[in-house]
Amino acid sequence: MFQTMIDKSMAKSPWIFHINAGSCNGCDIELVSVLTPRYDAERLGFRLTGTPRQADIVVVSGPVTSQTRDRLVRTLAQVPEPKVVVSLGSCPRSGNVFKGSYCVDGPLEKYTHVDVSVGGCTPKPEAIVAALAKAAEILAEKRKEMRQA
């Protein structure tokens, strides 16, 4: 019974950790706007956390640069399983306008499995909310698989 209560409460409150892997901050601004009262992603239970050790969903913005690559991999290793990785914007997917630069080591998929991708430069807040909802569904499925194993 107690485990059922824990499972229900965790399903309704996924915590998000945001990693900026060298972005221009356009996606970061849109992610923050999603949490404001206008779009109110918190009504769906999403909360930002300050540490990867408490996160369920990791949102990565920006192309993976040579300076952020090792930090990104180390931070992702600190997130407990099951975790969901969301790439925010075109930069983590392809490098966008930074592709071919001497310092860009991306895409993000070279370093971790990406569960949900949000396209666009910068993506619309509605697309970000939809991606976070999809990430929460994937997280619930991963948790269910872990309990069955």
mmCIF file of N, CA and C in Angstrom, residues 30-102:
data_model
loop_
_atom_site.group_PDB
_atom_site.id
_atom_site.type_symbol
_atom_site.label_atom_id
_atom_site.label_comp_id
_atom_site.label_asym_id
_atom_site.label_seq_id
_atom_site.Cartn_x
_atom_site.Cartn_y
_atom_site.Cartn_z
ATOM 1 N N GLU A 30 13.048 30.144 -23.274
ATOM 2 C CA GLU A 30 11.761 29.509 -23.554
ATOM 3 C C GLU A 30 11.421 28.447 -22.513
ATOM 4 N N LEU A 31 12.424 27.715 -22.043
ATOM 5 C CA LEU A 31 12.169 26.711 -21.005
ATOM 6 C C LEU A 31 11.693 27.377 -19.719
ATOM 7 N N VAL A 32 12.306 28.479 -19.352
ATOM 8 C CA VAL A 32 11.888 29.194 -18.152
ATOM 9 C C VAL A 32 10.477 29.768 -18.338
ATOM 10 N N SER A 33 10.165 30.232 -19.548
ATOM 11 C CA SER A 33 8.830 30.791 -19.767
ATOM 12 C C SER A 33 7.743 29.730 -19.658
ATOM 13 N N VAL A 34 8.103 28.483 -19.921
ATOM 14 C CA VAL A 34 7.140 27.387 -19.791
ATOM 15 C C VAL A 34 6.715 27.212 -18.335
ATOM 16 N N LEU A 35 7.590 27.549 -17.416
ATOM 17 C CA LEU A 35 7.298 27.377 -15.991
ATOM 18 C C LEU A 35 6.594 28.581 -15.374
ATOM 19 N N THR A 36 6.446 29.651 -16.132
ATOM 20 C CA THR A 36 5.758 30.837 -15.626
ATOM 21 C C THR A 36 4.247 30.615 -15.673
ATOM 22 N N PRO A 37 3.469 31.489 -15.030
ATOM 23 C CA PRO A 37 2.017 31.298 -14.997
ATOM 24 C C PRO A 37 1.336 31.306 -16.370
ATOM 25 N N ARG A 38 1.967 31.889 -17.384
ATOM 26 C CA ARG A 38 1.313 31.932 -18.691
ATOM 27 C C ARG A 38 1.131 30.528 -19.280
ATOM 28 N N TYR A 39 2.180 29.701 -19.237
ATOM 29 C CA TYR A 39 2.095 28.336 -19.777
ATOM 30 C C TYR A 39 1.931 27.309 -18.666
ATOM 31 N N ASP A 40 2.450 27.593 -17.498
ATOM 32 C CA ASP A 40 2.211 26.860 -16.260
ATOM 33 C C ASP A 40 2.409 25.346 -16.381
ATOM 34 N N ALA A 41 3.634 24.949 -16.697
ATOM 35 C CA ALA A 41 3.942 23.516 -16.739
ATOM 36 C C ALA A 41 3.905 22.897 -15.347
ATOM 37 N N GLU A 42 3.969 23.722 -14.324
ATOM 38 C CA GLU A 42 3.899 23.191 -12.957
ATOM 39 C C GLU A 42 2.534 22.586 -12.655
ATOM 40 N N ARG A 43 1.504 22.977 -13.393
ATOM 41 C CA ARG A 43 0.185 22.375 -13.178
ATOM 42 C C ARG A 43 0.196 20.905 -13.567
ATOM 43 N N LEU A 44 1.152 20.524 -14.422
ATOM 44 C CA LEU A 44 1.314 19.121 -14.798
ATOM 45 C C LEU A 44 2.274 18.397 -13.857
ATOM 46 N N GLY A 45 2.788 19.110 -12.869
ATOM 47 C CA GLY A 45 3.658 18.502 -11.872
ATOM 48 C C GLY A 45 5.137 18.727 -12.102
ATOM 49 N N PHE A 46 5.527 19.417 -13.157
ATOM 50 C CA PHE A 46 6.942 19.616 -13.457
ATOM 51 C C PHE A 46 7.541 20.674 -12.552
ATOM 52 N N ARG A 47 8.711 20.367 -12.011
ATOM 53 C CA ARG A 47 9.439 21.292 -11.150
ATOM 54 C C ARG A 47 10.907 21.243 -11.520
ATOM 55 N N LEU A 48 11.550 22.397 -11.504
ATOM 56 C CA LEU A 48 12.994 22.429 -11.712
ATOM 57 C C LEU A 48 13.689 22.054 -10.417
ATOM 58 N N THR A 49 14.758 21.313 -10.533
ATOM 59 C CA THR A 49 15.564 20.964 -9.378
ATOM 60 C C THR A 49 16.975 21.494 -9.595
ATOM 61 N N GLY A 50 17.666 21.755 -8.521
ATOM 62 C CA GLY A 50 19.002 22.329 -8.614
ATOM 63 C C GLY A 50 20.112 21.302 -8.676
ATOM 64 N N THR A 51 19.783 20.040 -8.552
ATOM 65 C CA THR A 51 20.810 19.004 -8.558
ATOM 66 C C THR A 51 20.378 17.839 -9.439
ATOM 67 N N PRO A 52 21.309 17.259 -10.187
ATOM 68 C CA PRO A 52 20.938 16.120 -11.037
ATOM 69 C C PRO A 52 20.565 14.875 -10.237
ATOM 70 N N ARG A 53 20.976 14.792 -9.006
ATOM 71 C CA ARG A 53 20.691 13.605 -8.194
ATOM 72 C C ARG A 53 19.225 13.486 -7.794
ATOM 73 N N GLN A 54 18.464 14.562 -7.964
ATOM 74 C CA GLN A 54 17.043 14.527 -7.651
ATOM 75 C C GLN A 54 16.181 14.559 -8.905
ATOM 76 N N ALA A 55 16.803 14.574 -10.069
ATOM 77 C CA ALA A 55 16.065 14.771 -11.318
ATOM 78 C C ALA A 55 15.516 13.463 -11.873
ATOM 79 N N ASP A 56 14.399 13.593 -12.579
ATOM 80 C CA ASP A 56 13.804 12.493 -13.328
ATOM 81 C C ASP A 56 13.980 12.714 -14.829
ATOM 82 N N ILE A 57 13.877 13.984 -15.235
ATOM 83 C CA ILE A 57 13.977 14.363 -16.639
ATOM 84 C C ILE A 57 15.114 15.363 -16.778
ATOM 85 N N VAL A 58 16.000 15.137 -17.746
ATOM 86 C CA VAL A 58 17.113 16.048 -18.013
ATOM 87 C C VAL A 58 16.848 16.737 -19.343
ATOM 88 N N VAL A 59 16.848 18.067 -19.324
ATOM 89 C CA VAL A 59 16.645 18.859 -20.539
ATOM 90 C C VAL A 59 17.986 19.473 -20.914
ATOM 91 N N VAL A 60 18.454 19.180 -22.133
ATOM 92 C CA VAL A 60 19.743 19.675 -22.598
ATOM 93 C C VAL A 60 19.513 20.655 -23.735
ATOM 94 N N SER A 61 20.085 21.841 -23.616
ATOM 95 C CA SER A 61 20.003 22.834 -24.678
ATOM 96 C C SER A 61 21.407 23.177 -25.144
ATOM 97 N N GLY A 62 21.528 23.556 -26.400
ATOM 98 C CA GLY A 62 22.806 23.986 -26.954
ATOM 99 C C GLY A 62 23.592 22.860 -27.582
ATOM 100 N N PRO A 63 24.486 23.224 -28.506
ATOM 101 C CA PRO A 63 25.345 22.202 -29.098
ATOM 102 C C PRO A 63 26.342 21.738 -28.043
ATOM 103 N N VAL A 64 26.737 20.521 -28.095
ATOM 104 C CA VAL A 64 27.702 20.010 -27.124
ATOM 105 C C VAL A 64 29.075 20.519 -27.551
ATOM 106 N N THR A 65 29.660 21.374 -26.719
ATOM 107 C CA THR A 65 30.962 21.943 -27.043
ATOM 108 C C THR A 65 32.071 21.147 -26.361
ATOM 109 N N SER A 66 33.304 21.402 -26.776
ATOM 110 C CA SER A 66 34.434 20.679 -26.188
ATOM 111 C C SER A 66 34.587 20.997 -24.703
ATOM 112 N N GLN A 67 34.192 22.198 -24.277
ATOM 113 C CA GLN A 67 34.286 22.553 -22.861
ATOM 114 C C GLN A 67 33.182 21.912 -22.030
ATOM 115 N N THR A 68 32.017 21.709 -22.613
ATOM 116 C CA THR A 68 30.895 21.177 -21.833
ATOM 117 C C THR A 68 30.733 19.666 -21.954
ATOM 118 N N ARG A 69 31.396 19.039 -22.897
ATOM 119 C CA ARG A 69 31.207 17.605 -23.156
ATOM 120 C C ARG A 69 31.446 16.742 -21.918
ATOM 121 N N ASP A 70 32.602 16.881 -21.294
ATOM 122 C CA ASP A 70 32.917 16.048 -20.126
ATOM 123 C C ASP A 70 32.001 16.352 -18.948
ATOM 124 N N ARG A 71 31.685 17.609 -18.751
ATOM 125 C CA ARG A 71 30.771 17.990 -17.668
ATOM 126 C C ARG A 71 29.381 17.430 -17.908
ATOM 127 N N LEU A 72 28.955 17.444 -19.158
ATOM 128 C CA LEU A 72 27.646 16.903 -19.525
ATOM 129 C C LEU A 72 27.573 15.407 -19.230
ATOM 130 N N VAL A 73 28.585 14.673 -19.651
ATOM 131 C CA VAL A 73 28.602 13.225 -19.425
ATOM 132 C C VAL A 73 28.639 12.909 -17.936
ATOM 133 N N ARG A 74 29.441 13.656 -17.172
ATOM 134 C CA ARG A 74 29.522 13.450 -15.721
ATOM 135 C C ARG A 74 28.201 13.769 -15.038
ATOM 136 N N THR A 75 27.544 14.822 -15.471
ATOM 137 C CA THR A 75 26.266 15.211 -14.873
ATOM 138 C C THR A 75 25.187 14.194 -15.192
ATOM 139 N N LEU A 76 25.147 13.718 -16.426
ATOM 140 C CA LEU A 76 24.152 12.714 -16.802
ATOM 141 C C LEU A 76 24.354 11.412 -16.030
ATOM 142 N N ALA A 77 25.592 11.101 -15.687
ATOM 143 C CA ALA A 77 25.864 9.890 -14.907
ATOM 144 C C ALA A 77 25.338 10.008 -13.480
ATOM 145 N N GLN A 78 25.141 11.226 -12.990
ATOM 146 C CA GLN A 78 24.649 11.436 -11.630
ATOM 147 C C GLN A 78 23.137 11.308 -11.515
ATOM 148 N N VAL A 79 22.439 11.351 -12.633
ATOM 149 C CA VAL A 79 20.976 11.266 -12.610
ATOM 150 C C VAL A 79 20.578 9.810 -12.371
ATOM 151 N N PRO A 80 19.734 9.551 -11.378
ATOM 152 C CA PRO A 80 19.354 8.167 -11.085
ATOM 153 C C PRO A 80 18.471 7.572 -12.180
ATOM 154 N N GLU A 81 18.562 6.270 -12.320
ATOM 155 C CA GLU A 81 17.708 5.556 -13.270
ATOM 156 C C GLU A 81 16.351 5.330 -12.637
ATOM 157 N N PRO A 82 15.291 5.320 -13.359
ATOM 158 C CA PRO A 82 15.177 5.617 -14.782
ATOM 159 C C PRO A 82 15.182 7.122 -15.013
ATOM 160 N N LYS A 83 15.800 7.520 -16.092
ATOM 161 C CA LYS A 83 15.841 8.933 -16.446
ATOM 162 C C LYS A 83 15.420 9.095 -17.892
ATOM 163 N N VAL A 84 14.956 10.290 -18.211
ATOM 164 C CA VAL A 84 14.560 10.629 -19.573
ATOM 165 C C VAL A 84 15.361 11.851 -19.979
ATOM 166 N N VAL A 85 15.955 11.798 -21.174
ATOM 167 C CA VAL A 85 16.743 12.911 -21.691
ATOM 168 C C VAL A 85 15.967 13.581 -22.814
ATOM 169 N N VAL A 86 15.821 14.899 -22.696
ATOM 170 C CA VAL A 86 15.111 15.701 -23.696
ATOM 171 C C VAL A 86 16.107 16.672 -24.309
ATOM 172 N N SER A 87 16.213 16.673 -25.641
ATOM 173 C CA SER A 87 17.045 17.678 -26.303
ATOM 174 C C SER A 87 16.148 18.832 -26.714
ATOM 175 N N LEU A 88 16.551 20.026 -26.337
ATOM 176 C CA LEU A 88 15.731 21.218 -26.526
ATOM 177 C C LEU A 88 16.326 22.084 -27.626
ATOM 178 N N GLY A 89 15.612 22.208 -28.723
ATOM 179 C CA GLY A 89 16.054 23.035 -29.835
ATOM 180 C C GLY A 89 16.837 22.254 -30.867
ATOM 181 N N SER A 90 17.258 22.949 -31.891
ATOM 182 C CA SER A 90 17.981 22.321 -32.994
ATOM 183 C C SER A 90 19.451 22.069 -32.676
ATOM 184 N N CYS A 91 20.017 22.816 -31.761
ATOM 185 C CA CYS A 91 21.455 22.689 -31.483
ATOM 186 C C CYS A 91 21.883 21.325 -30.953
ATOM 187 N N PRO A 92 21.202 20.747 -29.959
ATOM 188 C CA PRO A 92 21.647 19.427 -29.501
ATOM 189 C C PRO A 92 21.446 18.339 -30.555
ATOM 190 N N ARG A 93 20.531 18.552 -31.466
ATOM 191 C CA ARG A 93 20.248 17.553 -32.499
ATOM 192 C C ARG A 93 21.268 17.598 -33.631
ATOM 193 N N SER A 94 21.623 18.815 -34.079
ATOM 194 C CA SER A 94 22.452 18.919 -35.274
ATOM 195 C C SER A 94 23.597 19.912 -35.163
ATOM 196 N N GLY A 95 23.603 20.734 -34.151
ATOM 197 C CA GLY A 95 24.600 21.795 -34.058
ATOM 198 C C GLY A 95 24.098 23.105 -34.607
ATOM 199 N N ASN A 96 23.046 23.039 -35.435
ATOM 200 C CA ASN A 96 22.396 24.212 -36.017
ATOM 201 C C ASN A 96 23.433 25.133 -36.654
ATOM 202 N N VAL A 97 23.441 26.417 -36.363
ATOM 203 C CA VAL A 97 24.362 27.353 -36.996
ATOM 204 C C VAL A 97 25.789 27.180 -36.486
ATOM 205 N N PHE A 98 25.965 26.465 -35.379
ATOM 206 C CA PHE A 98 27.292 26.255 -34.816
ATOM 207 C C PHE A 98 27.973 25.010 -35.376
ATOM 208 N N LYS A 99 27.272 24.243 -36.212
ATOM 209 C CA LYS A 99 27.827 23.010 -36.776
ATOM 210 C C LYS A 99 29.077 23.338 -37.594
ATOM 211 N N GLY A 100 30.090 22.537 -37.398
ATOM 212 C CA GLY A 100 31.341 22.739 -38.115
ATOM 213 C C GLY A 100 32.307 23.658 -37.403
ATOM 214 N N SER A 101 31.891 24.246 -36.304
ATOM 215 C CA SER A 101 32.777 25.112 -35.539
ATOM 216 C C SER A 101 33.859 24.259 -34.874
ATOM 217 N N TYR A 102 34.992 24.852 -34.651
ATOM 218 C CA TYR A 102 36.118 24.122 -34.057
ATOM 219 C C TYR A 102 35.821 23.596 -32.661
#
